[in-house]
Amino acid sequence: MKITQLSVFLENKKGRLYGAAQVLGEAGIDIKALTIAESEEFGVLRMVVDKPQEGLKALKEKGFVASITDIVAVEVGDHPGGLADVLKIFNDHDINLEYMYAFVEKNADNAIVVFRFDDPDKAIAVLSKNNIRVLGKKEIESL
Amino acid sequence: MIFNEQAECLSRSGLGELQGKRLKELVGRVSACPGFYREKLAASGISTGSISSIEDIRKLPFTSKDDLREQYPFKMFSKKIGQIRELHVTSGTTGNPIVVGYSQEDIDLWAEVIARSLCCAGALPGDMIQVAYGYGLFTGGLGLHYGSLKLGLTVIPCSSGQTKRQLKILHDFKPRILACTPSYALYMAETAREMGISAAEDGWEIGIFGAEPWSQAMRKEIEQRWGMSAIDIYGLSEIIGPGVACECHYKKGLHIAADVFYPEVIDPKTLQPLAPGYPGELVLTPLTKTGMPLLRYRTRDIVSIDYSVCKCGRSSPRISKVLGRTDDMIVVRGINIFPSQIEEVLLAIEGTEPHYQLVVDRGRNGLDSLEVLVELKDSFFSDEIKYLQNFENRIAKEIESVLSVGVKVRLVEPKSIQRSEGKSKRIIDKRNI
Ligand SMILES: [Zn+2]
């Protein structure tokens, strides 16, 4: 149950983040979660959106460099140690985590965190075995 | 086959001796004939007595493109116009064009050096050649024509254009050799595809391409699309036209006919000679021409030169593919840099021509910095910063290995590099020098 992340290349220049957000807004794309990773001169905006393929198309049409990647969205207990419990599972099973970020919205009482793995399928199998709920595309769209 | 073994396989000392002797004769010729050079040489006190070896060429003045424009139309000629057999005119963008005049000896020389070039490229007497260079005031078509006759080829004088007819001739006559500009070869490949002609089956075996700068990446594309060996030929009308230098099948530089065109590579700023291997401006002296003699003609083309004997057996020195024009040169930390060197590196990495820009700046410590902006393309975008940073570092390393100057590479968004008249503005120099 992988979900799709939309990533955009941004130079660290005034107005570029706004530009990307505006393109998505005009295309009627709803941003559910986002994070920006930066180097000295450029950044990568990573987002979970309701319609990633349409978002990709809209951004490319406006000349942005963008791509989509498989990521995994996981329910994490919204209490102290909730995230640590999940990270421990990755650690115990030698699962290589590239990066992660959290949703603003909650699913009932649980927080939602997205993870980028080099092997998402293996990660999903391990999570399921350990009774951690992995969210599907439909659930993300309806948040 | 080597067309003129005596001339093309001379020992270094034998070549130097011959060049020295011919230079002395050349100085004698231009001094004897009223006009441009006689006045110039007399003013600086130079006569045949000043020349005892080829090294003495450094005593002679340079000649520039502007000199030739100012002598329009016939004032550079050392023969009466009635003794000039052929005229060619180069297209000038500003002011007068340059007119070049060939005596009968010059036309014979032209045929000779083109015949050498054709053999160098792999042609043999009896082969059929399709000459798709323009015939006319431009020197490409007729030059290849004369040389082909001299070598004993069957010439199809197609000239350029009428692409469908060119391809029908290719299909029906099956010539082994093509001569044209590299961009026209690619254009014809596209038309062949539309016409349903199989480039691999019907294509020429050897292509001799020149008259415009082209990269190694373009060579690869032509060779793949046509299934041919693509050979670079170099020349300029002022010297003789194509045939000044040509690659052999090893493609490790262009063999220059140094027994008749004496090459120097100089620093275009200081005008001092550069050691073999270092890129600089190519300066040519046609040692034996009689219609329009030239002394130390500054070509504005950037090449390096290699005097080692080639695997093909020829000892004639080899010049590199043209790396750029002197107008494009920038000096960073004392090293001459040409955008084309960076372009070659990027082409090899991307597989296609990317847009880039060089930004030169001088830090407070007085050191120059060189930053290369490269537009990022979809195909190598990643959501991971470290992947992109590794990509930047890889490009920087490859550029540094070619330039011997440290660079910083910065990925930028597509179309963010300013374009002027379709071409990107390649160099931004922020130093106040
Ligand atoms: Zn060779």
Coordinates of C-alpha atoms and ligand atoms in Angstrom, one line a residue:
Chain A
M1 CA 0.0 0.0 0.0
K2 CA 2.4 2.6 -1.2
I3 CA 1.2 6.1 -1.8
T4 CA 2.6 8.7 -4.2
Q5 CA 4.8 11.6 -3.3
L6 CA 5.2 14.6 -5.5
S7 CA 8.7 16.3 -5.5
V8 CA 9.7 19.6 -7.0
F9 CA 13.1 21.1 -7.6
L10 CA 13.4 24.6 -6.3
E11 CA 16.2 27.1 -6.5
N12 CA 16.7 29.0 -3.2
K13 CA 15.3 32.1 -4.8
K14 CA 12.5 34.4 -3.6
G15 CA 9.1 33.3 -4.8
R16 CA 9.9 29.9 -6.1
L17 CA 8.0 28.0 -3.3
Y18 CA 5.1 30.4 -3.8
G19 CA 5.2 29.7 -7.5
A20 CA 5.0 26.0 -7.1
A21 CA 2.2 26.2 -4.6
Q22 CA 0.3 28.6 -6.8
V23 CA 0.5 26.2 -9.8
L24 CA -1.0 23.4 -7.7
G25 CA -3.7 25.7 -6.2
E26 CA -4.8 26.8 -9.7
A27 CA -4.9 23.1 -10.8
G28 CA -7.2 22.4 -7.8
I29 CA -4.7 20.1 -6.1
D30 CA -4.9 19.8 -2.4
I31 CA -1.7 19.6 -0.4
K32 CA -2.0 17.1 2.5
A33 CA 1.5 17.2 3.8
L34 CA 4.8 18.8 2.8
T35 CA 8.4 19.2 3.7
I36 CA 11.4 21.0 2.2
A37 CA 14.9 19.6 2.1
E38 CA 17.6 22.1 1.4
S39 CA 21.2 22.3 0.3
E40 CA 23.0 25.6 0.1
E41 CA 21.6 26.7 -3.2
F42 CA 18.6 24.5 -3.9
G43 CA 15.8 22.7 -2.2
V44 CA 13.4 19.8 -2.9
L45 CA 9.8 20.3 -2.0
R46 CA 8.2 17.0 -1.2
M47 CA 4.4 16.7 -0.9
V48 CA 1.6 14.3 -0.4
V49 CA -1.3 15.6 -2.5
D50 CA -4.8 14.3 -3.4
K51 CA -4.1 14.0 -7.1
P52 CA -0.3 13.5 -7.6
Q53 CA -0.4 12.7 -11.4
E54 CA -2.4 15.8 -12.1
G55 CA -0.1 17.8 -9.9
L56 CA 2.9 16.5 -11.7
K57 CA 1.4 17.4 -15.1
A58 CA 0.5 20.9 -14.0
L59 CA 4.0 21.6 -12.6
K60 CA 5.8 20.3 -15.7
E61 CA 3.6 22.4 -17.9
K62 CA 4.8 25.4 -16.0
G63 CA 8.4 24.4 -16.5
F64 CA 9.2 23.0 -13.0
V65 CA 11.4 19.9 -12.7
A66 CA 9.2 17.5 -10.8
S67 CA 8.9 13.7 -10.2
I68 CA 6.9 11.2 -8.3
T69 CA 8.1 8.6 -5.8
D70 CA 6.6 5.8 -3.8
I71 CA 6.4 6.5 -0.1
V72 CA 4.7 4.8 2.8
A73 CA 2.2 6.5 5.1
V74 CA 1.9 5.1 8.6
E75 CA -0.4 5.6 11.5
V76 CA 1.6 6.5 14.6
G77 CA 0.1 6.6 18.1
D78 CA -0.2 10.3 19.1
H79 CA 1.5 9.8 22.5
P80 CA 5.0 10.0 23.8
G81 CA 7.1 7.2 22.3
G82 CA 4.6 6.6 19.5
L83 CA 7.1 7.4 16.8
A84 CA 9.9 5.7 18.6
D85 CA 7.9 2.4 18.6
V86 CA 7.7 2.5 14.8
L87 CA 11.3 3.6 14.3
K88 CA 12.4 0.7 16.5
I89 CA 10.8 -1.7 14.1
F90 CA 12.8 -0.3 11.2
N91 CA 15.9 -0.5 13.2
D92 CA 15.3 -4.1 14.3
H93 CA 14.6 -5.2 10.7
D94 CA 17.5 -3.4 9.0
I95 CA 15.2 -1.2 7.0
N96 CA 17.0 1.8 5.5
L97 CA 15.0 5.0 6.0
E98 CA 15.8 7.9 3.7
Y99 CA 13.7 10.6 5.3
M100 CA 10.3 11.2 7.0
Y101 CA 7.8 13.9 7.7
A102 CA 4.4 14.2 9.4
F103 CA 0.9 15.2 8.3
V104 CA -0.8 18.1 10.0
E105 CA -4.1 16.3 9.9
K106 CA -4.8 13.4 12.3
N107 CA -6.6 10.1 11.5
A108 CA -8.9 9.7 14.6
D109 CA -6.4 9.8 17.4
N110 CA -3.4 8.8 15.5
A111 CA -0.8 11.0 13.8
I112 CA 0.2 10.2 10.2
V113 CA 3.9 10.0 9.3
V114 CA 5.2 9.4 5.8
F115 CA 8.5 7.5 5.2
R116 CA 10.7 7.2 2.2
F117 CA 12.5 3.9 2.1
D118 CA 14.9 2.5 -0.5
D119 CA 12.8 -0.7 -0.4
P120 CA 9.2 0.3 0.4
D121 CA 7.7 -3.2 -0.2
K122 CA 9.9 -4.8 2.4
A123 CA 9.1 -2.0 4.8
I124 CA 5.3 -2.5 4.3
A125 CA 5.6 -6.2 4.9
V126 CA 7.5 -5.7 8.1
L127 CA 5.1 -3.0 9.3
S128 CA 2.0 -5.2 8.6
K129 CA 3.6 -8.1 10.5
N130 CA 4.0 -5.8 13.5
N131 CA 0.4 -4.6 13.3
I132 CA 1.3 -1.0 12.3
R133 CA -1.4 0.4 10.1
V134 CA -0.3 1.5 6.6
L135 CA -2.6 4.0 4.9
G136 CA -3.8 3.5 1.3
K137 CA -4.3 6.1 -1.5
K138 CA -8.1 6.3 -0.9
E139 CA -7.6 7.1 2.8
I140 CA -5.1 9.8 2.1
E141 CA -7.4 11.4 -0.5
S142 CA -10.3 11.5 1.9
L143 CA -8.3 13.1 4.7
Chain B
M1 CA 46.8 4.6 -48.0
I2 CA 49.1 7.7 -47.6
F3 CA 48.7 10.0 -50.6
N4 CA 52.1 11.7 -50.3
E5 CA 54.4 9.7 -48.1
Q6 CA 57.3 12.0 -48.7
A7 CA 55.5 15.0 -47.4
E8 CA 53.3 13.4 -44.7
C9 CA 55.9 11.2 -43.1
L10 CA 58.8 13.6 -42.8
S11 CA 61.0 13.5 -39.7
R12 CA 60.6 16.4 -37.4
S13 CA 64.0 17.9 -38.4
G14 CA 63.3 17.2 -42.1
L15 CA 60.0 19.0 -41.8
G16 CA 61.6 22.0 -40.0
E17 CA 64.3 22.3 -42.7
L18 CA 61.7 22.3 -45.5
Q19 CA 59.6 24.8 -43.6
G20 CA 62.6 27.1 -43.1
K21 CA 63.6 27.0 -46.7
R22 CA 60.0 27.7 -47.9
L23 CA 59.6 30.5 -45.4
K24 CA 62.7 32.2 -46.7
E25 CA 61.3 31.9 -50.3
L26 CA 58.0 33.3 -49.1
V27 CA 59.6 36.3 -47.5
G28 CA 61.5 36.8 -50.8
R29 CA 58.3 36.6 -52.8
V30 CA 56.3 39.1 -50.8
S31 CA 59.2 41.5 -50.5
A32 CA 59.6 41.5 -54.3
C33 CA 56.0 42.4 -55.0
P34 CA 54.6 45.8 -54.2
G35 CA 51.7 45.9 -51.7
F36 CA 50.7 45.1 -48.2
Y37 CA 53.6 42.9 -47.0
R38 CA 56.4 44.7 -48.8
E39 CA 55.7 47.9 -47.0
K40 CA 55.2 46.1 -43.7
L41 CA 58.4 44.1 -43.9
A42 CA 60.4 47.0 -45.1
A43 CA 59.2 49.2 -42.2
S44 CA 60.4 46.6 -39.7
G45 CA 63.6 46.0 -41.6
I46 CA 62.9 42.3 -42.5
S47 CA 64.3 40.8 -45.6
T48 CA 65.2 37.2 -46.7
G49 CA 68.4 37.7 -44.8
S50 CA 66.5 37.8 -41.6
I51 CA 65.2 34.2 -42.1
S52 CA 67.7 31.4 -41.4
S53 CA 65.3 28.9 -40.0
I54 CA 61.6 28.4 -39.4
E55 CA 62.0 29.7 -35.9
D56 CA 62.6 33.2 -37.4
I57 CA 58.9 33.3 -38.3
R58 CA 58.4 35.0 -34.9
K59 CA 60.1 38.1 -36.4
L60 CA 57.2 38.4 -38.9
P61 CA 54.1 40.5 -38.3
F62 CA 50.7 38.8 -37.7
T63 CA 47.8 39.2 -40.2
S64 CA 44.3 39.6 -39.0
K65 CA 40.9 39.1 -40.6
D66 CA 40.5 42.9 -40.5
D67 CA 43.6 43.4 -42.5
L68 CA 42.0 41.3 -45.3
R69 CA 38.8 43.2 -45.1
E70 CA 40.6 46.5 -45.4
Q71 CA 42.4 45.2 -48.6
Y72 CA 39.1 44.5 -50.3
P73 CA 38.8 43.4 -53.0
F74 CA 42.1 42.5 -54.6
K75 CA 44.8 44.4 -52.7
M76 CA 46.2 41.3 -50.9
F77 CA 46.9 39.5 -54.2
S78 CA 50.5 39.3 -55.3
K79 CA 49.7 38.5 -58.9
K80 CA 47.8 40.6 -61.4
I81 CA 44.2 39.7 -61.5
G82 CA 44.6 38.1 -64.9
Q83 CA 46.9 35.5 -63.4
I84 CA 44.4 34.7 -60.7
R85 CA 42.4 31.6 -61.8
E86 CA 39.6 31.5 -59.2
L87 CA 38.0 33.8 -56.7
H88 CA 36.1 32.9 -53.5
V89 CA 34.3 35.2 -51.2
T90 CA 33.6 34.5 -47.5
S91 CA 30.4 35.7 -46.0
G92 CA 31.1 38.7 -43.8
T93 CA 28.6 39.7 -41.2
T94 CA 29.9 43.2 -40.9
G95 CA 31.7 45.4 -43.4
N96 CA 33.4 44.1 -46.5
P97 CA 33.6 40.3 -47.1
I98 CA 37.0 38.7 -47.5
V99 CA 38.0 37.9 -51.1
V100 CA 40.5 35.1 -51.7
G101 CA 42.3 34.6 -55.0
Y102 CA 43.9 31.3 -56.2
S103 CA 46.7 31.1 -58.8
Q104 CA 46.9 27.9 -60.8
E105 CA 49.6 26.7 -58.4
D106 CA 47.3 27.4 -55.5
I107 CA 44.5 25.3 -57.1
D108 CA 47.0 22.5 -57.7
L109 CA 48.0 22.8 -54.0
W110 CA 44.4 22.7 -52.9
A111 CA 43.8 19.5 -54.9
E112 CA 46.9 18.0 -53.4
V113 CA 46.0 18.7 -49.7
I114 CA 42.4 17.5 -50.3
A115 CA 43.7 14.3 -51.9
R116 CA 45.8 13.8 -48.8
S117 CA 42.8 14.4 -46.6
L118 CA 40.6 12.0 -48.5
C119 CA 43.2 9.3 -48.2
C120 CA 43.6 10.2 -44.5
A121 CA 39.9 9.6 -44.1
G122 CA 40.1 6.2 -45.8
A123 CA 39.2 6.9 -49.5
L124 CA 40.9 4.9 -52.2
P125 CA 41.2 5.6 -55.9
G126 CA 38.1 4.3 -57.7
D127 CA 35.8 5.1 -54.8
M128 CA 32.6 7.2 -55.5
I129 CA 32.2 10.4 -53.5
Q130 CA 29.0 12.4 -53.1
V131 CA 30.0 16.1 -52.6
A132 CA 27.1 17.7 -50.8
Y133 CA 29.0 20.8 -49.8
G134 CA 27.8 24.0 -51.5
Y135 CA 29.5 24.6 -54.9
G136 CA 30.0 28.3 -55.4
L137 CA 31.7 31.2 -53.6
F138 CA 32.0 29.0 -50.5
T139 CA 35.2 26.9 -50.8
G140 CA 33.8 23.5 -49.6
G141 CA 32.3 22.1 -52.8
L142 CA 35.0 22.9 -55.3
G143 CA 37.8 22.0 -52.9
L144 CA 36.5 18.5 -52.4
H145 CA 35.8 18.3 -56.1
Y146 CA 39.4 19.1 -57.2
G147 CA 40.9 16.8 -54.6
S148 CA 38.6 13.9 -55.5
L149 CA 39.7 14.2 -59.2
K150 CA 43.3 14.4 -58.2
L151 CA 43.0 11.1 -56.1
G152 CA 41.0 9.4 -58.9
L153 CA 37.6 9.2 -57.3
T154 CA 34.2 9.2 -59.1
V155 CA 32.7 12.5 -58.1
I156 CA 28.9 13.2 -57.8
P157 CA 28.8 17.0 -57.6
C158 CA 25.5 17.2 -55.8
S159 CA 26.2 20.5 -54.0
S160 CA 24.0 21.1 -50.9
G161 CA 20.2 21.0 -50.8
Q162 CA 17.6 19.0 -52.6
T163 CA 17.8 16.4 -49.8
K164 CA 15.4 13.9 -51.3
R165 CA 17.4 13.8 -54.5
Q166 CA 20.6 13.4 -52.5
L167 CA 19.1 10.4 -50.8
K168 CA 17.8 8.9 -54.0
I169 CA 21.4 9.1 -55.4
L170 CA 22.7 7.5 -52.2
H171 CA 20.2 4.7 -52.6
D172 CA 20.6 4.1 -56.3
F173 CA 24.4 4.9 -56.8
K174 CA 25.7 3.6 -53.5
P175 CA 28.7 6.0 -53.1
R176 CA 31.1 5.0 -50.4
I177 CA 31.9 8.6 -49.3
L178 CA 30.0 11.6 -48.3
A179 CA 31.4 15.1 -47.9
C180 CA 29.2 17.9 -46.3
T181 CA 28.6 19.8 -43.1
P182 CA 28.0 17.7 -40.1
S183 CA 24.6 19.3 -39.4
Y184 CA 23.5 18.5 -43.0
A185 CA 24.4 14.9 -42.4
L186 CA 22.1 14.8 -39.4
Y187 CA 19.4 16.6 -41.3
M188 CA 19.7 14.0 -44.1
A189 CA 19.4 11.2 -41.6
E190 CA 16.0 12.6 -40.5
T191 CA 14.8 12.9 -44.1
A192 CA 16.0 9.3 -44.8
R193 CA 13.9 8.1 -41.9
E194 CA 10.9 9.9 -43.2
M195 CA 11.5 8.4 -46.7
G196 CA 11.9 4.9 -45.3
I197 CA 15.5 4.7 -46.5
S198 CA 17.5 2.4 -44.2
A199 CA 20.5 4.5 -43.1
A200 CA 22.4 1.5 -41.9
E201 CA 22.0 -0.5 -45.1
D202 CA 22.2 2.2 -47.8
G203 CA 24.4 4.7 -45.9
W204 CA 27.8 5.9 -46.9
E205 CA 30.8 4.2 -45.2
I206 CA 32.8 7.4 -44.7
G207 CA 31.7 10.9 -44.0
I208 CA 34.0 13.9 -44.3
F209 CA 32.6 16.7 -42.3
G210 CA 33.7 20.3 -41.8
A211 CA 33.0 24.0 -42.3
E212 CA 31.3 24.3 -38.9
P213 CA 32.3 23.4 -35.3
W214 CA 30.9 20.1 -34.1
S215 CA 31.3 18.1 -30.9
Q216 CA 32.3 14.5 -30.1
A217 CA 28.6 13.9 -29.1
M218 CA 27.5 15.0 -32.6
R219 CA 30.1 12.7 -34.1
K220 CA 28.6 9.8 -32.1
E221 CA 25.1 10.6 -33.2
I222 CA 26.1 10.8 -36.9
E223 CA 28.0 7.6 -36.7
Q224 CA 25.1 5.8 -35.0
R225 CA 22.4 7.1 -37.3
W226 CA 24.3 6.5 -40.5
G227 CA 26.4 3.5 -39.5
M228 CA 29.5 5.4 -40.9
S229 CA 32.8 6.6 -39.8
A230 CA 32.6 10.4 -39.4
I231 CA 35.8 12.3 -40.1
D232 CA 36.6 15.9 -39.2
I233 CA 38.2 18.1 -41.9
Y234 CA 39.5 21.6 -41.1
G235 CA 40.2 24.6 -43.2
L236 CA 39.4 28.2 -43.9
S237 CA 39.1 30.1 -47.2
E238 CA 41.8 32.6 -46.3
I239 CA 44.3 29.7 -46.1
I240 CA 42.9 27.6 -48.9
G241 CA 39.5 26.2 -47.9
P242 CA 39.0 22.7 -46.5
G243 CA 42.1 20.4 -46.6
V244 CA 44.3 22.4 -44.2
A245 CA 44.0 19.5 -41.7
C246 CA 42.0 16.2 -41.6
E247 CA 41.6 13.3 -39.2
C248 CA 42.8 9.8 -40.0
H249 CA 40.7 6.8 -38.9
Y250 CA 42.2 6.8 -35.5
K251 CA 40.5 10.2 -34.9
K252 CA 43.1 11.4 -32.5
G253 CA 43.5 14.9 -33.9
L254 CA 43.6 16.3 -37.4
H255 CA 46.8 15.8 -39.4
I256 CA 47.8 19.2 -40.6
A257 CA 49.7 19.7 -43.9
A258 CA 52.5 21.4 -42.0
D259 CA 54.9 21.2 -45.0
V260 CA 52.8 23.8 -46.7
F261 CA 50.7 25.4 -43.9
Y262 CA 53.0 26.3 -41.0
P263 CA 51.0 26.1 -37.7
E264 CA 51.7 28.0 -34.6
V265 CA 49.6 27.9 -31.4
I266 CA 49.7 31.2 -29.5
D267 CA 48.2 32.7 -26.4
P268 CA 45.7 35.2 -28.0
K269 CA 46.3 37.7 -25.2
T270 CA 50.1 37.8 -25.0
L271 CA 50.7 36.5 -28.6
Q272 CA 53.5 34.3 -27.2
P273 CA 53.8 30.7 -28.5
L274 CA 52.3 27.9 -26.3
A275 CA 53.8 24.5 -25.6
P276 CA 52.3 21.5 -27.5
G277 CA 49.1 20.3 -25.8
Y278 CA 48.0 23.7 -24.5
P279 CA 44.9 25.2 -26.2
G280 CA 45.5 28.6 -27.9
E281 CA 44.8 30.4 -31.1
L282 CA 45.9 28.7 -34.3
V283 CA 48.1 30.9 -36.5
L284 CA 48.8 29.7 -40.0
T285 CA 51.3 30.7 -42.7
P286 CA 50.8 29.2 -46.1
L287 CA 54.4 28.7 -47.1
T288 CA 54.0 28.0 -50.9
K289 CA 50.9 29.9 -52.0
T290 CA 51.4 32.4 -54.8
G291 CA 48.1 34.1 -55.5
M292 CA 47.5 35.6 -52.1
P293 CA 50.4 35.0 -49.7
L294 CA 49.7 35.4 -46.0
L295 CA 52.1 35.7 -43.1
R296 CA 51.1 34.4 -39.7
Y297 CA 47.3 34.6 -40.2
R298 CA 45.4 34.6 -37.0
T299 CA 42.5 32.2 -37.5
R300 CA 40.7 33.0 -34.2
D301 CA 40.2 29.2 -33.9
I302 CA 41.3 27.6 -30.6
V303 CA 43.2 24.3 -30.9
S304 CA 46.1 22.5 -29.3
I305 CA 48.8 20.7 -31.3
D306 CA 50.5 17.4 -30.9
Y307 CA 53.8 16.6 -32.6
S308 CA 54.0 12.9 -31.8
V309 CA 53.9 10.4 -34.7
C310 CA 50.4 8.9 -35.3
K311 CA 49.6 5.2 -35.2
C312 CA 48.6 5.6 -38.9
G313 CA 52.3 6.2 -39.8
R314 CA 52.0 9.9 -40.6
S315 CA 54.3 12.2 -38.7
S316 CA 52.5 15.4 -39.8
P317 CA 51.5 17.2 -36.5
R318 CA 47.9 16.9 -35.4
I319 CA 45.7 19.7 -34.2
S320 CA 42.8 19.1 -31.9
K321 CA 39.2 19.5 -33.0
V322 CA 38.4 23.2 -32.8
L323 CA 37.7 23.9 -29.2
G324 CA 36.2 27.4 -29.7
R325 CA 36.8 30.9 -30.9
T326 CA 39.2 33.4 -29.4
D327 CA 36.3 35.7 -28.7
D328 CA 34.9 33.1 -26.3
M329 CA 38.0 32.8 -24.2
I330 CA 38.1 33.8 -20.5
V331 CA 41.2 33.7 -18.2
V332 CA 40.6 32.3 -14.7
R333 CA 43.6 32.2 -12.3
G334 CA 45.9 32.5 -15.3
I335 CA 44.4 29.6 -17.2
N336 CA 42.7 30.1 -20.5
I337 CA 39.2 28.6 -20.6
F338 CA 36.8 28.1 -23.4
P339 CA 33.1 27.4 -22.9
S340 CA 33.3 24.6 -25.5
Q341 CA 35.5 22.6 -23.1
I342 CA 32.8 22.7 -20.5
E343 CA 30.1 22.0 -23.1
E344 CA 32.0 18.8 -24.2
V345 CA 32.0 17.6 -20.6
L346 CA 28.4 18.2 -20.1
L347 CA 27.5 16.6 -23.4
A348 CA 29.3 13.5 -22.3
I349 CA 27.4 13.4 -19.0
E350 CA 24.0 14.2 -20.2
G351 CA 23.9 12.6 -23.6
T352 CA 22.3 15.7 -24.9
E353 CA 23.2 19.4 -25.0
P354 CA 22.3 21.0 -21.7
H355 CA 22.1 24.7 -21.0
Y356 CA 24.8 26.1 -18.9
Q357 CA 26.4 29.4 -17.8
L358 CA 29.8 30.3 -16.5
V359 CA 30.0 32.9 -13.7
V360 CA 33.5 34.2 -13.0
D361 CA 34.0 36.3 -9.9
R362 CA 36.8 37.6 -7.8
G363 CA 36.7 37.0 -4.1
R364 CA 38.0 39.5 -1.4
N365 CA 41.1 37.4 -1.2
G366 CA 41.8 38.3 -4.8
L367 CA 41.2 34.8 -6.1
D368 CA 39.0 34.1 -9.1
S369 CA 36.2 31.7 -8.8
L370 CA 34.4 29.9 -11.5
E371 CA 30.9 28.7 -11.1
V372 CA 29.1 26.6 -13.6
L373 CA 25.3 26.8 -13.7
V374 CA 23.7 23.8 -15.2
E375 CA 20.0 23.5 -15.9
L376 CA 18.5 20.5 -14.3
K377 CA 16.5 18.1 -16.5
D378 CA 13.6 15.9 -15.5
S379 CA 15.6 12.7 -16.3
F380 CA 18.1 13.3 -13.5
F381 CA 16.0 14.9 -10.9
S382 CA 15.7 13.0 -7.6
D383 CA 13.7 13.8 -4.5
E384 CA 16.9 13.1 -2.5
I385 CA 19.2 16.1 -1.8
K386 CA 22.3 13.9 -1.5
Y387 CA 21.7 12.4 -5.0
L388 CA 21.6 15.9 -6.5
Q389 CA 24.6 17.0 -4.6
N390 CA 26.6 14.0 -5.8
F391 CA 25.5 14.9 -9.3
E392 CA 26.8 18.4 -8.8
N393 CA 30.1 17.0 -7.5
R394 CA 30.4 14.6 -10.4
I395 CA 30.0 17.3 -13.0
A396 CA 32.5 19.5 -11.1
K397 CA 35.1 16.8 -11.0
E398 CA 34.8 16.1 -14.7
I399 CA 35.1 19.7 -15.6
E400 CA 38.1 20.2 -13.2
S401 CA 39.9 17.3 -14.9
V402 CA 39.6 19.0 -18.2
L403 CA 40.2 22.6 -17.2
S404 CA 42.8 22.1 -14.4
V405 CA 40.8 24.8 -12.5
G406 CA 38.6 24.2 -9.5
V407 CA 34.9 24.9 -10.3
K408 CA 31.7 25.0 -8.3
V409 CA 28.7 23.5 -10.1
R410 CA 25.2 24.7 -9.2
L411 CA 22.1 23.1 -10.5
V412 CA 19.4 25.6 -11.5
E413 CA 15.8 25.3 -12.7
P414 CA 15.2 24.7 -16.4
K415 CA 14.9 27.9 -18.6
S416 CA 16.3 30.0 -15.7
I417 CA 19.5 30.8 -17.7
Q418 CA 19.0 33.9 -19.7
R419 CA 18.7 33.3 -23.4
S420 CA 19.8 35.8 -26.0
E421 CA 18.8 35.2 -29.6
G422 CA 18.1 31.5 -28.9
K423 CA 21.6 30.9 -27.5
S424 CA 22.2 31.1 -23.8
K425 CA 24.4 33.9 -22.6
R426 CA 27.3 31.6 -21.8
I427 CA 29.7 33.8 -19.7
I428 CA 29.0 36.3 -16.9
D429 CA 32.2 37.9 -15.8
K430 CA 31.7 39.8 -12.6
R431 CA 35.3 40.8 -12.1
N432 CA 36.3 44.4 -12.6
I433 CA 39.4 44.0 -14.7
Ligands
ZN1 ZN 46.9 9.4 -38.1

